[in-house]
């Protein structure tokens, strides 16, 4: 780096920046290691020792092997450094506080309450659905049965009364059977729910951080340095911390899919294909990246991913049998139309739905006739055709290392918005997209202020049992408008191809090795 070899001041600044990044990552992984150690039943003292040991190793590794060659002079500004410092501090404090609640559910003062983040009660746990489904899938005829997760309802419109698991409410399971391979494997290590919750938090947090780092690393010194410093804005968000608290899968599916695409771009077909295969069979919407690979004629990446999807399905069938698959096929039409989601019985949840098809159902709050599940299903299929067309258009472009991750993440966001029901955690990948877009341009005062304004609007939080649902649905239009603007900016972005590229996806991507 010129700044590090010709100017001592630049070298000192870059070294300090590198040390700060290493220390920040060390603290984050130390927090996750503490939760993982506690999940195994180890004492607080041993967990603390493990946490310090992991943090020390991560700090040493990142110091000796910098994530990217930091470009202090060309890519940074004082404002960006200030934002990065404050966001990092906020993120680490948020994660540390959440770790206390994860380890000790009675410490509710450390949790994200219903007035922040996703706006859900402290007792809400999406993870509980994965756990119950994983433990029950081989013993019940229908793992999607309403009564498995909630008390029987007197009428189809009655608010859901969830069954309890400890101090938490059991959520409904709405994922394909192959996803259960992960929670069923983890349940072997930690069969008790509260400890399962600890290791799930550690895994989710680590995967999210790794995803942010891996994508920043592939951008190169200038944009990569900016992306790395802006990444804490994603982790500092109440929406991100709240999603880690409830254990929802959505956020890490984006991270897994993005890591997979980076690996495929580096011709690590087995590892990348395995990750993309798991993301696809778990949540379906990442499968749109297979169309992206198909249009770009990335045959080896497509073959590895498709083959490993088949392998995962076979393993799942051997593990659970055909029964859950038959139940899923019966459940799928109601899943696509939205009828299987109990949230549609709650006007507050309907108002906070970020889904594109859900917009049709939301009109019901304003007395619009015909705003039904049927209308939502029709909008969903129309939107699907639009997203397919946009994916083909994006895949036909020539993109450099800065354009590729923007394309992948935009495709994933567009695909995820097809879901009939999409709560506030839908915003997390958009926050990531915001940081990547900001990283591709010079960090002027105008750019930084615009990014912070967009970040604040995206983080608008409303409790599910809040004001008039009609008012909430109007307020939610603000972050939805920002989502549309960022997607349009990403789609219109046409970076000039690099002078030389490498990798199967046309990337000059540095190796992870």
mmCIF file of C-alpha atoms in Angstrom, residues 26-239:
data_model
loop_
_atom_site.group_PDB
_atom_site.id
_atom_site.type_symbol
_atom_site.label_atom_id
_atom_site.label_comp_id
_atom_site.label_asym_id
_atom_site.label_seq_id
_atom_site.Cartn_x
_atom_site.Cartn_y
_atom_site.Cartn_z
ATOM 1 C CA UNK A 26 -12.142 -10.382 18.556
ATOM 2 C CA UNK A 27 -14.718 -8.924 20.925
ATOM 3 C CA UNK A 28 -17.622 -10.061 18.730
ATOM 4 C CA UNK A 29 -16.359 -13.628 18.417
ATOM 5 C CA UNK A 30 -15.520 -13.668 22.111
ATOM 6 C CA UNK A 31 -19.174 -12.903 22.871
ATOM 7 C CA UNK A 32 -20.372 -15.693 20.587
ATOM 8 C CA UNK A 33 -17.813 -18.105 22.058
ATOM 9 C CA UNK A 34 -19.080 -17.365 25.556
ATOM 10 C CA UNK A 35 -22.645 -18.292 24.565
ATOM 11 C CA UNK A 36 -21.443 -21.444 22.781
ATOM 12 C CA UNK A 37 -19.412 -22.539 25.808
ATOM 13 C CA UNK A 38 -22.351 -21.966 28.146
ATOM 14 C CA UNK A 39 -24.586 -24.019 25.842
ATOM 15 C CA UNK A 40 -22.360 -27.041 26.475
ATOM 16 C CA UNK A 41 -23.014 -26.809 30.204
ATOM 17 C CA UNK A 42 -19.621 -25.431 31.099
ATOM 18 C CA UNK A 43 -19.239 -23.170 34.121
ATOM 19 C CA UNK A 44 -19.146 -19.400 33.868
ATOM 20 C CA UNK A 45 -15.426 -19.401 34.640
ATOM 21 C CA UNK A 46 -14.602 -21.897 31.890
ATOM 22 C CA UNK A 47 -16.873 -20.037 29.450
ATOM 23 C CA UNK A 48 -15.034 -16.809 30.259
ATOM 24 C CA UNK A 49 -11.675 -18.497 29.653
ATOM 25 C CA UNK A 50 -12.909 -19.903 26.322
ATOM 26 C CA UNK A 51 -14.271 -16.484 25.367
ATOM 27 C CA UNK A 52 -10.961 -14.744 26.117
ATOM 28 C CA UNK A 53 -9.037 -17.472 24.315
ATOM 29 C CA UNK A 54 -11.163 -17.216 21.181
ATOM 30 C CA UNK A 55 -10.987 -13.413 21.264
ATOM 31 C CA UNK A 56 -7.203 -13.519 21.604
ATOM 32 C CA UNK A 57 -6.863 -15.944 18.697
ATOM 33 C CA UNK A 58 -9.140 -13.884 16.436
ATOM 34 C CA UNK A 59 -7.256 -10.673 17.319
ATOM 35 C CA UNK A 60 -3.896 -12.335 16.603
ATOM 36 C CA UNK A 61 -5.094 -13.909 13.368
ATOM 37 C CA UNK A 62 -6.656 -10.690 12.021
ATOM 38 C CA UNK A 63 -3.543 -8.726 12.975
ATOM 39 C CA UNK A 64 -1.156 -11.169 11.322
ATOM 40 C CA UNK A 65 -3.448 -11.804 8.334
ATOM 41 C CA UNK A 66 -5.365 -8.555 7.602
ATOM 42 C CA UNK A 67 -8.774 -9.073 6.037
ATOM 43 C CA UNK A 68 -7.915 -6.632 3.265
ATOM 44 C CA UNK A 69 -5.031 -4.251 2.540
ATOM 45 C CA UNK A 70 -6.509 -1.209 4.258
ATOM 46 C CA UNK A 71 -6.517 1.862 2.024
ATOM 47 C CA UNK A 72 -6.503 4.668 4.584
ATOM 48 C CA UNK A 73 -5.685 7.622 2.361
ATOM 49 C CA UNK A 74 -7.792 6.801 -0.691
ATOM 50 C CA UNK A 75 -10.962 5.410 0.840
ATOM 51 C CA UNK A 76 -11.595 7.004 4.224
ATOM 52 C CA UNK A 77 -12.653 10.290 5.732
ATOM 53 C CA UNK A 78 -12.789 11.474 9.290
ATOM 54 C CA UNK A 79 -16.582 11.247 9.234
ATOM 55 C CA UNK A 80 -16.474 7.615 8.127
ATOM 56 C CA UNK A 81 -14.034 6.758 10.902
ATOM 57 C CA UNK A 82 -16.265 8.418 13.500
ATOM 58 C CA UNK A 83 -19.348 6.571 12.236
ATOM 59 C CA UNK A 84 -17.439 3.285 12.208
ATOM 60 C CA UNK A 85 -16.167 3.800 15.749
ATOM 61 C CA UNK A 86 -19.546 4.705 17.212
ATOM 62 C CA UNK A 87 -21.376 1.936 15.314
ATOM 63 C CA UNK A 88 -18.806 -0.652 16.408
ATOM 64 C CA UNK A 89 -19.115 0.378 20.035
ATOM 65 C CA UNK A 90 -22.908 0.283 19.843
ATOM 66 C CA UNK A 91 -22.888 -3.118 18.132
ATOM 67 C CA UNK A 92 -20.568 -4.701 20.694
ATOM 68 C CA UNK A 93 -22.587 -3.305 23.605
ATOM 69 C CA UNK A 94 -25.817 -4.572 22.023
ATOM 70 C CA UNK A 95 -24.353 -8.037 21.413
ATOM 71 C CA UNK A 96 -22.882 -8.271 24.919
ATOM 72 C CA UNK A 97 -26.195 -7.295 26.514
ATOM 73 C CA UNK A 98 -28.083 -9.759 24.343
ATOM 74 C CA UNK A 99 -25.639 -12.515 25.283
ATOM 75 C CA UNK A 100 -26.611 -11.999 28.924
ATOM 76 C CA UNK A 101 -30.283 -12.528 28.061
ATOM 77 C CA UNK A 102 -29.480 -15.520 25.846
ATOM 78 C CA UNK A 103 -27.559 -17.204 28.672
ATOM 79 C CA UNK A 104 -30.042 -16.144 31.356
ATOM 80 C CA UNK A 105 -33.643 -15.732 30.074
ATOM 81 C CA UNK A 106 -34.652 -14.249 33.414
ATOM 82 C CA UNK A 107 -32.476 -11.191 32.695
ATOM 83 C CA UNK A 108 -35.190 -9.520 30.637
ATOM 84 C CA UNK A 109 -33.677 -6.083 31.255
ATOM 85 C CA UNK A 110 -30.963 -6.972 28.747
ATOM 86 C CA UNK A 111 -33.393 -7.974 25.991
ATOM 87 C CA UNK A 112 -34.794 -5.976 23.084
ATOM 88 C CA UNK A 113 -38.335 -5.108 24.191
ATOM 89 C CA UNK A 114 -41.516 -4.747 22.118
ATOM 90 C CA UNK A 115 -40.922 -1.027 21.552
ATOM 91 C CA UNK A 116 -37.613 -1.668 19.759
ATOM 92 C CA UNK A 117 -36.308 -3.707 16.850
ATOM 93 C CA UNK A 118 -38.829 -6.179 15.405
ATOM 94 C CA UNK A 119 -41.450 -4.901 17.855
ATOM 95 C CA UNK A 120 -42.138 -8.348 19.306
ATOM 96 C CA UNK A 121 -42.606 -9.399 22.912
ATOM 97 C CA UNK A 122 -39.615 -10.663 24.872
ATOM 98 C CA UNK A 123 -41.280 -14.071 25.075
ATOM 99 C CA UNK A 124 -41.427 -14.418 21.275
ATOM 100 C CA UNK A 125 -39.067 -17.038 19.856
ATOM 101 C CA UNK A 126 -38.939 -18.073 16.209
ATOM 102 C CA UNK A 127 -36.258 -20.547 17.226
ATOM 103 C CA UNK A 128 -38.776 -22.441 19.341
ATOM 104 C CA UNK A 129 -40.557 -23.551 16.151
ATOM 105 C CA UNK A 130 -37.340 -24.970 14.702
ATOM 106 C CA UNK A 131 -36.590 -26.765 17.953
ATOM 107 C CA UNK A 132 -40.054 -28.279 18.375
ATOM 108 C CA UNK A 133 -40.211 -29.291 14.703
ATOM 109 C CA UNK A 134 -36.749 -30.865 14.874
ATOM 110 C CA UNK A 135 -37.674 -32.879 17.964
ATOM 111 C CA UNK A 136 -41.119 -33.885 16.672
ATOM 112 C CA UNK A 137 -40.645 -34.467 12.939
ATOM 113 C CA UNK A 138 -40.081 -38.223 13.214
ATOM 114 C CA UNK A 139 -42.913 -38.832 15.681
ATOM 115 C CA UNK A 140 -45.860 -36.782 14.383
ATOM 116 C CA UNK A 141 -47.848 -37.253 11.157
ATOM 117 C CA UNK A 142 -47.773 -33.547 10.298
ATOM 118 C CA UNK A 143 -44.948 -31.329 11.490
ATOM 119 C CA UNK A 144 -46.905 -28.304 10.160
ATOM 120 C CA UNK A 145 -50.017 -29.003 12.257
ATOM 121 C CA UNK A 146 -51.329 -25.877 13.961
ATOM 122 C CA UNK A 147 -51.996 -27.695 17.235
ATOM 123 C CA UNK A 148 -48.354 -28.778 17.554
ATOM 124 C CA UNK A 149 -47.320 -25.183 18.240
ATOM 125 C CA UNK A 150 -50.478 -23.500 19.536
ATOM 126 C CA UNK A 151 -53.616 -24.352 21.467
ATOM 127 C CA UNK A 152 -56.617 -25.218 19.258
ATOM 128 C CA UNK A 153 -58.478 -22.153 17.992
ATOM 129 C CA UNK A 154 -62.237 -21.817 18.325
ATOM 130 C CA UNK A 155 -62.459 -20.113 14.917
ATOM 131 C CA UNK A 156 -60.170 -19.435 11.933
ATOM 132 C CA UNK A 157 -60.002 -15.733 12.819
ATOM 133 C CA UNK A 158 -59.200 -16.154 16.517
ATOM 134 C CA UNK A 159 -55.822 -14.805 17.624
ATOM 135 C CA UNK A 160 -53.224 -17.523 17.999
ATOM 136 C CA UNK A 161 -52.580 -18.830 21.532
ATOM 137 C CA UNK A 162 -49.042 -20.259 21.428
ATOM 138 C CA UNK A 163 -47.982 -23.187 23.546
ATOM 139 C CA UNK A 164 -45.195 -22.345 26.003
ATOM 140 C CA UNK A 165 -41.679 -23.699 26.188
ATOM 141 C CA UNK A 166 -40.151 -22.391 29.374
ATOM 142 C CA UNK A 167 -40.654 -18.626 29.443
ATOM 143 C CA UNK A 168 -41.046 -18.432 25.652
ATOM 144 C CA UNK A 169 -43.940 -18.850 23.238
ATOM 145 C CA UNK A 170 -43.645 -21.490 20.541
ATOM 146 C CA UNK A 171 -43.838 -20.072 17.031
ATOM 147 C CA UNK A 172 -45.267 -21.858 13.969
ATOM 148 C CA UNK A 173 -42.920 -23.852 11.738
ATOM 149 C CA UNK A 174 -43.116 -22.813 8.057
ATOM 150 C CA UNK A 175 -39.910 -24.140 6.428
ATOM 151 C CA UNK A 176 -39.160 -27.084 4.092
ATOM 152 C CA UNK A 177 -38.140 -30.370 5.771
ATOM 153 C CA UNK A 178 -34.434 -30.312 4.693
ATOM 154 C CA UNK A 179 -33.803 -27.279 6.890
ATOM 155 C CA UNK A 180 -34.391 -29.467 9.935
ATOM 156 C CA UNK A 181 -31.051 -31.179 9.290
ATOM 157 C CA UNK A 182 -29.327 -28.248 11.020
ATOM 158 C CA UNK A 183 -31.440 -27.975 14.204
ATOM 159 C CA UNK A 184 -31.629 -31.779 14.481
ATOM 160 C CA UNK A 185 -27.819 -31.968 14.349
ATOM 161 C CA UNK A 186 -27.411 -29.208 16.937
ATOM 162 C CA UNK A 187 -30.026 -30.839 19.177
ATOM 163 C CA UNK A 188 -27.748 -33.875 19.459
ATOM 164 C CA UNK A 189 -25.148 -31.640 21.108
ATOM 165 C CA UNK A 190 -27.590 -29.548 23.143
ATOM 166 C CA UNK A 191 -30.946 -31.345 23.528
ATOM 167 C CA UNK A 192 -32.377 -28.879 26.067
ATOM 168 C CA UNK A 193 -34.094 -25.807 24.549
ATOM 169 C CA UNK A 194 -32.443 -23.059 26.613
ATOM 170 C CA UNK A 195 -28.987 -24.413 25.819
ATOM 171 C CA UNK A 196 -30.025 -24.947 22.199
ATOM 172 C CA UNK A 197 -30.907 -21.255 22.166
ATOM 173 C CA UNK A 198 -27.384 -20.338 23.288
ATOM 174 C CA UNK A 199 -25.564 -22.277 20.595
ATOM 175 C CA UNK A 200 -28.022 -21.019 17.957
ATOM 176 C CA UNK A 201 -27.249 -17.425 18.936
ATOM 177 C CA UNK A 202 -23.509 -18.123 18.722
ATOM 178 C CA UNK A 203 -23.853 -19.755 15.309
ATOM 179 C CA UNK A 204 -26.131 -17.055 13.887
ATOM 180 C CA UNK A 205 -24.004 -14.184 15.148
ATOM 181 C CA UNK A 206 -20.771 -15.731 13.877
ATOM 182 C CA UNK A 207 -22.237 -16.438 10.424
ATOM 183 C CA UNK A 208 -23.544 -12.878 10.108
ATOM 184 C CA UNK A 209 -20.171 -11.355 11.001
ATOM 185 C CA UNK A 210 -18.311 -13.740 8.688
ATOM 186 C CA UNK A 211 -20.687 -12.831 5.853
ATOM 187 C CA UNK A 212 -20.068 -9.107 6.310
ATOM 188 C CA UNK A 213 -16.295 -9.656 6.404
ATOM 189 C CA UNK A 214 -16.139 -12.048 3.435
ATOM 190 C CA UNK A 215 -18.124 -9.741 1.160
ATOM 191 C CA UNK A 216 -16.106 -6.685 2.226
ATOM 192 C CA UNK A 217 -12.904 -8.607 1.530
ATOM 193 C CA UNK A 218 -13.837 -9.358 -2.072
ATOM 194 C CA UNK A 219 -14.410 -5.682 -2.880
ATOM 195 C CA UNK A 220 -10.732 -4.789 -2.841
ATOM 196 C CA UNK A 221 -8.751 -2.257 -0.794
ATOM 197 C CA UNK A 222 -10.767 0.914 -1.417
ATOM 198 C CA UNK A 223 -14.419 -0.186 -1.427
ATOM 199 C CA UNK A 224 -13.569 -3.098 0.869
ATOM 200 C CA UNK A 225 -12.150 -0.828 3.557
ATOM 201 C CA UNK A 226 -15.249 1.338 3.434
ATOM 202 C CA UNK A 227 -17.579 -1.681 3.506
ATOM 203 C CA UNK A 228 -15.720 -3.128 6.480
ATOM 204 C CA UNK A 229 -16.016 0.128 8.427
ATOM 205 C CA UNK A 230 -19.701 0.549 7.548
ATOM 206 C CA UNK A 231 -20.567 -3.071 8.417
ATOM 207 C CA UNK A 232 -21.123 -2.307 12.141
ATOM 208 C CA UNK A 233 -24.158 -0.259 11.098
ATOM 209 C CA UNK A 234 -25.807 -3.568 10.248
ATOM 210 C CA UNK A 235 -24.914 -5.175 13.570
ATOM 211 C CA UNK A 236 -25.740 -2.096 15.642
ATOM 212 C CA UNK A 237 -29.325 -2.043 14.395
ATOM 213 C CA UNK A 238 -32.020 -3.025 16.891
ATOM 214 C CA UNK A 239 -33.578 -5.031 14.060
#
